[in-house]
Short mmCIF file of C-alpha atoms and ligand atoms in Angstrom, two decimals:
data_model
loop_
_atom_site.label_atom_id
_atom_site.label_comp_id
_atom_site.label_asym_id
_atom_site.label_seq_id
_atom_site.Cartn_x
_atom_site.Cartn_y
_atom_site.Cartn_z
CA MET A 1 -59.25 14.89 263.85
CA LEU A 2 -60.77 11.47 264.56
CA SER A 3 -64.28 12.82 265.03
CA GLU A 4 -64.07 14.47 261.58
CA LEU A 5 -62.61 11.39 259.98
CA VAL A 6 -65.63 9.31 261.00
CA LEU A 7 -67.73 11.45 258.65
CA LYS A 8 -65.47 11.13 255.61
CA VAL A 9 -66.88 8.93 252.85
CA ALA A 10 -63.32 8.24 251.65
CA LEU A 11 -62.64 6.28 254.86
CA TYR A 12 -65.57 3.94 254.20
CA GLU A 13 -64.57 3.54 250.55
CA THR A 14 -61.09 2.49 251.63
CA LEU A 15 -62.49 0.06 254.19
CA TYR A 16 -64.89 -1.39 251.64
CA THR A 17 -61.96 -2.14 249.33
CA ILE A 18 -60.25 -3.99 252.20
CA ASP A 19 -63.43 -5.97 252.89
CA GLN A 20 -63.46 -7.02 249.24
CA THR A 21 -59.84 -8.20 249.52
CA LEU A 22 -60.61 -10.16 252.70
CA ALA A 23 -63.63 -11.70 250.97
CA ASP A 24 -61.63 -12.68 247.86
CA ALA A 25 -59.03 -14.40 250.04
CA LEU A 26 -61.77 -16.49 251.64
CA ARG A 27 -63.58 -17.26 248.38
CA VAL A 28 -60.54 -18.75 246.66
CA LYS A 29 -60.22 -21.31 249.46
CA GLY A 30 -63.62 -22.76 248.60
CA CYS A 31 -66.07 -24.36 251.00
CA PRO A 32 -64.75 -24.50 254.60
CA ARG A 33 -66.41 -27.87 255.26
CA ALA A 34 -63.84 -30.68 255.28
CA ASN A 35 -63.83 -32.76 252.07
CA CYS A 36 -66.58 -30.73 250.42
CA ASN A 37 -64.53 -28.81 247.85
CA GLY A 38 -67.63 -26.87 246.80
CA ARG A 39 -67.27 -23.46 245.22
CA LEU A 40 -68.35 -20.45 247.23
CA HIS A 41 -71.05 -18.22 245.76
CA GLN A 42 -71.90 -14.70 246.86
CA ALA A 43 -74.61 -14.61 249.51
CA ASN A 44 -74.22 -11.13 251.00
CA TYR A 45 -76.22 -9.57 253.79
CA SER A 46 -77.59 -6.11 253.27
CA ARG A 47 -76.93 -3.83 256.22
CA LYS A 48 -77.75 -0.29 257.26
CA PRO A 49 -75.13 0.68 259.82
CA ARG A 50 -75.49 3.90 261.79
CA GLY A 51 -73.13 6.68 262.80
CA GLY A 52 -71.33 7.33 259.49
CA PRO A 53 -71.92 9.99 256.80
CA ASP A 54 -75.28 10.02 255.02
CA GLU A 55 -73.61 10.05 251.60
CA ILE A 56 -72.35 6.47 251.73
CA GLY A 57 -73.51 4.67 248.59
CA ASP A 58 -75.86 1.68 248.75
CA ALA A 59 -73.16 -0.50 247.19
CA MET A 60 -71.19 -0.28 250.42
CA LEU A 61 -74.12 -1.22 252.67
CA ILE A 62 -73.24 -4.87 252.24
CA ARG A 63 -71.69 -7.39 254.57
CA LEU A 64 -69.87 -9.62 252.14
CA SER A 65 -70.53 -13.30 252.68
CA PHE A 66 -70.63 -16.59 250.78
CA CYS A 67 -72.49 -19.84 250.64
CA CYS A 68 -71.26 -23.20 249.35
CA SER A 69 -72.80 -23.89 245.94
CA ARG A 70 -72.96 -27.66 246.43
CA GLU A 71 -76.44 -29.08 246.89
CA GLY A 72 -76.72 -30.70 250.31
CA CYS A 73 -73.94 -28.56 251.81
CA ARG A 74 -74.68 -24.85 251.43
CA ARG A 75 -72.27 -24.08 254.27
CA ARG A 76 -71.99 -20.34 254.87
CA ALA A 77 -68.58 -18.65 254.97
CA THR A 78 -68.27 -15.06 256.13
CA PRO A 79 -64.91 -13.27 255.97
CA PRO A 80 -63.66 -10.85 258.62
CA SER A 81 -64.65 -7.25 258.03
CA VAL A 82 -63.14 -3.85 258.70
CA LEU A 83 -66.45 -2.12 257.94
CA PHE A 84 -68.73 -4.11 260.21
CA MET A 85 -68.34 -5.30 263.77
CA ASP A 86 -70.19 -8.52 264.51
CA ARG A 87 -73.90 -7.81 264.79
CA ARG A 88 -73.52 -4.26 266.02
CA VAL A 89 -75.70 -1.75 264.22
CA TYR A 90 -72.93 0.88 264.00
CA TRP A 91 -69.98 0.93 261.62
CA ARG A 92 -66.89 -0.64 263.19
CA THR A 93 -64.97 2.61 262.70
CA VAL A 94 -67.65 4.51 264.67
CA VAL A 95 -67.49 2.02 267.54
CA VAL A 96 -63.69 2.05 267.75
CA ILE A 97 -63.22 5.80 267.33
CA THR A 98 -66.01 6.80 269.72
CA ALA A 99 -64.69 4.45 272.41
CA ALA A 100 -61.13 5.78 271.92
CA LEU A 101 -62.30 9.40 272.08
CA LEU A 102 -64.15 8.77 275.34
CA GLN A 103 -61.01 7.16 276.78
CA GLU A 104 -59.06 10.35 276.04
CA ARG A 105 -61.13 12.01 278.77
CA GLN A 106 -61.19 15.39 277.05
CA ALA A 107 -64.07 17.73 277.82
CA GLU A 108 -64.96 18.05 274.12
CA HIS A 109 -65.44 14.30 273.90
CA SER A 110 -67.62 13.70 276.94
CA MET A 111 -70.16 10.92 276.84
CA GLY A 112 -72.95 13.46 276.30
CA LYS A 113 -71.18 15.18 273.40
CA LEU A 114 -70.18 11.94 271.68
CA THR A 115 -73.66 10.44 271.88
CA ARG A 116 -75.13 13.65 270.45
CA SER A 117 -72.56 13.82 267.62
CA PHE A 118 -72.93 10.23 266.49
CA GLY A 119 -76.53 9.64 267.48
CA MET A 120 -76.13 6.54 269.64
CA ALA A 121 -77.86 6.06 272.99
CA ARG A 122 -75.81 6.47 276.16
CA LYS A 123 -76.43 2.86 277.08
CA THR A 124 -75.08 1.76 273.69
CA LEU A 125 -71.83 3.63 274.24
CA LYS A 126 -71.61 2.24 277.78
CA ARG A 127 -72.02 -1.26 276.36
CA TRP A 128 -69.14 -0.68 273.94
CA MET A 129 -66.97 0.57 276.81
CA ALA A 130 -67.82 -2.52 278.83
CA TYR A 131 -66.91 -4.68 275.83
CA PHE A 132 -63.50 -3.00 275.41
CA GLY A 133 -62.91 -2.88 279.15
CA GLU A 134 -63.96 -6.38 280.14
CA VAL A 135 -64.46 -8.65 277.14
CA PHE A 136 -61.98 -7.65 274.43
CA PRO A 137 -58.74 -7.72 276.52
CA GLY A 138 -59.40 -11.38 277.39
CA SER A 139 -60.65 -12.37 273.93
CA GLN A 140 -58.92 -14.82 271.62
CA VAL A 141 -58.69 -12.07 269.02
CA TRP A 142 -56.64 -9.88 271.36
CA GLN A 143 -54.55 -12.84 272.55
CA ARG A 144 -53.56 -13.46 268.93
CA LEU A 145 -52.75 -9.81 268.28
CA ARG A 146 -51.18 -8.74 271.56
CA GLY A 147 -47.67 -9.95 270.76
CA ARG A 148 -47.60 -8.21 267.37
CA VAL A 149 -47.71 -4.69 268.79
CA SER A 150 -45.79 -2.67 271.35
CA ALA A 151 -45.95 -3.78 274.98
CA ASP A 152 -46.68 -0.12 275.79
CA ILE A 153 -50.26 -0.67 274.67
CA ARG A 154 -52.21 -1.04 277.90
CA ASN A 155 -54.96 -3.66 278.10
CA GLY A 156 -56.97 -1.23 280.24
CA PHE A 157 -56.93 1.44 277.52
CA LEU A 158 -58.24 -0.39 274.48
CA PRO A 159 -58.99 0.62 271.81
CA LYS A 160 -57.41 4.06 272.48
CA ASP A 161 -53.83 2.83 272.95
CA LEU A 162 -54.06 0.64 269.88
CA LEU A 163 -55.41 3.46 267.74
CA ASP A 164 -52.72 5.83 269.05
CA HIS A 165 -50.12 3.22 268.11
CA PHE A 166 -51.29 3.24 264.48
CA LEU A 167 -51.67 7.03 264.37
CA MET A 168 -48.27 7.74 265.90
CA GLY A 169 -46.20 10.15 263.85
CA LYS A 170 -48.97 10.62 261.29
CA SER A 171 -50.16 14.03 260.14
CA LEU A 172 -53.82 15.03 260.06
CA GLU A 173 -54.02 14.00 256.40
CA GLN A 174 -52.59 10.59 257.19
CA GLY A 175 -55.21 9.92 259.85
CA LEU A 176 -57.20 7.85 257.40
CA VAL A 177 -54.19 5.62 256.78
CA GLY A 178 -53.67 5.10 260.52
CA VAL A 179 -57.31 4.29 261.28
CA THR A 180 -57.47 1.93 258.30
CA ALA A 181 -54.31 0.13 259.45
CA CYS A 182 -55.74 -0.24 262.96
CA LEU A 183 -59.03 -1.73 261.72
CA LYS A 184 -57.17 -4.05 259.36
CA PHE A 185 -54.99 -5.20 262.23
CA LEU A 186 -58.07 -5.97 264.35
CA ALA A 187 -59.72 -7.90 261.50
CA ASN A 188 -56.58 -10.02 261.11
CA GLY A 189 -57.02 -11.35 264.64
CA HIS A 190 -60.22 -13.13 263.70
CA ASP A 191 -60.07 -16.84 263.25
CA PHE A 192 -61.36 -17.72 259.81
ZN1 ZN B 201 -69.67 -27.17 250.89
#
């Protein structure tokens, strides 16, 4: 189910809508610099993430971001994102789902099969696994989020346990809702 979901344009459309909401919430606060009070203007980055469906429209290949409009300040403000993951060149949903599938340890989702399906290099996938295995469990983001979900979620099985938590009890059709909720949850842990 998850491997099919990664290729559904509807998932990215839903995530893009969430990114817009996260961006609006940041924009209304104005410039983040203390005592500036400048208005934030759009100053997006254009991106070309890999691993998703080819049919994704150009309008969604944008990392929403802002810049203070006040001369002499121009402070940048970038909201959290459910579509993009830091500077990684793959969609966040591809990173999270691929890592979770590998953690399931099923023959059909071996490292070789996953890298062929989604087109990333083996070393890229290994880097993501190292991130989820060694960096993410000790990160501030996870420290903020940890207490908001079940204690059954094991730090050694992230992101799989977290994704399972959001997919629990959901039918195949509701998979999109579960994945979206999981990514939204992760984005909420970012300090902004
Ligand atoms: Zn400013």
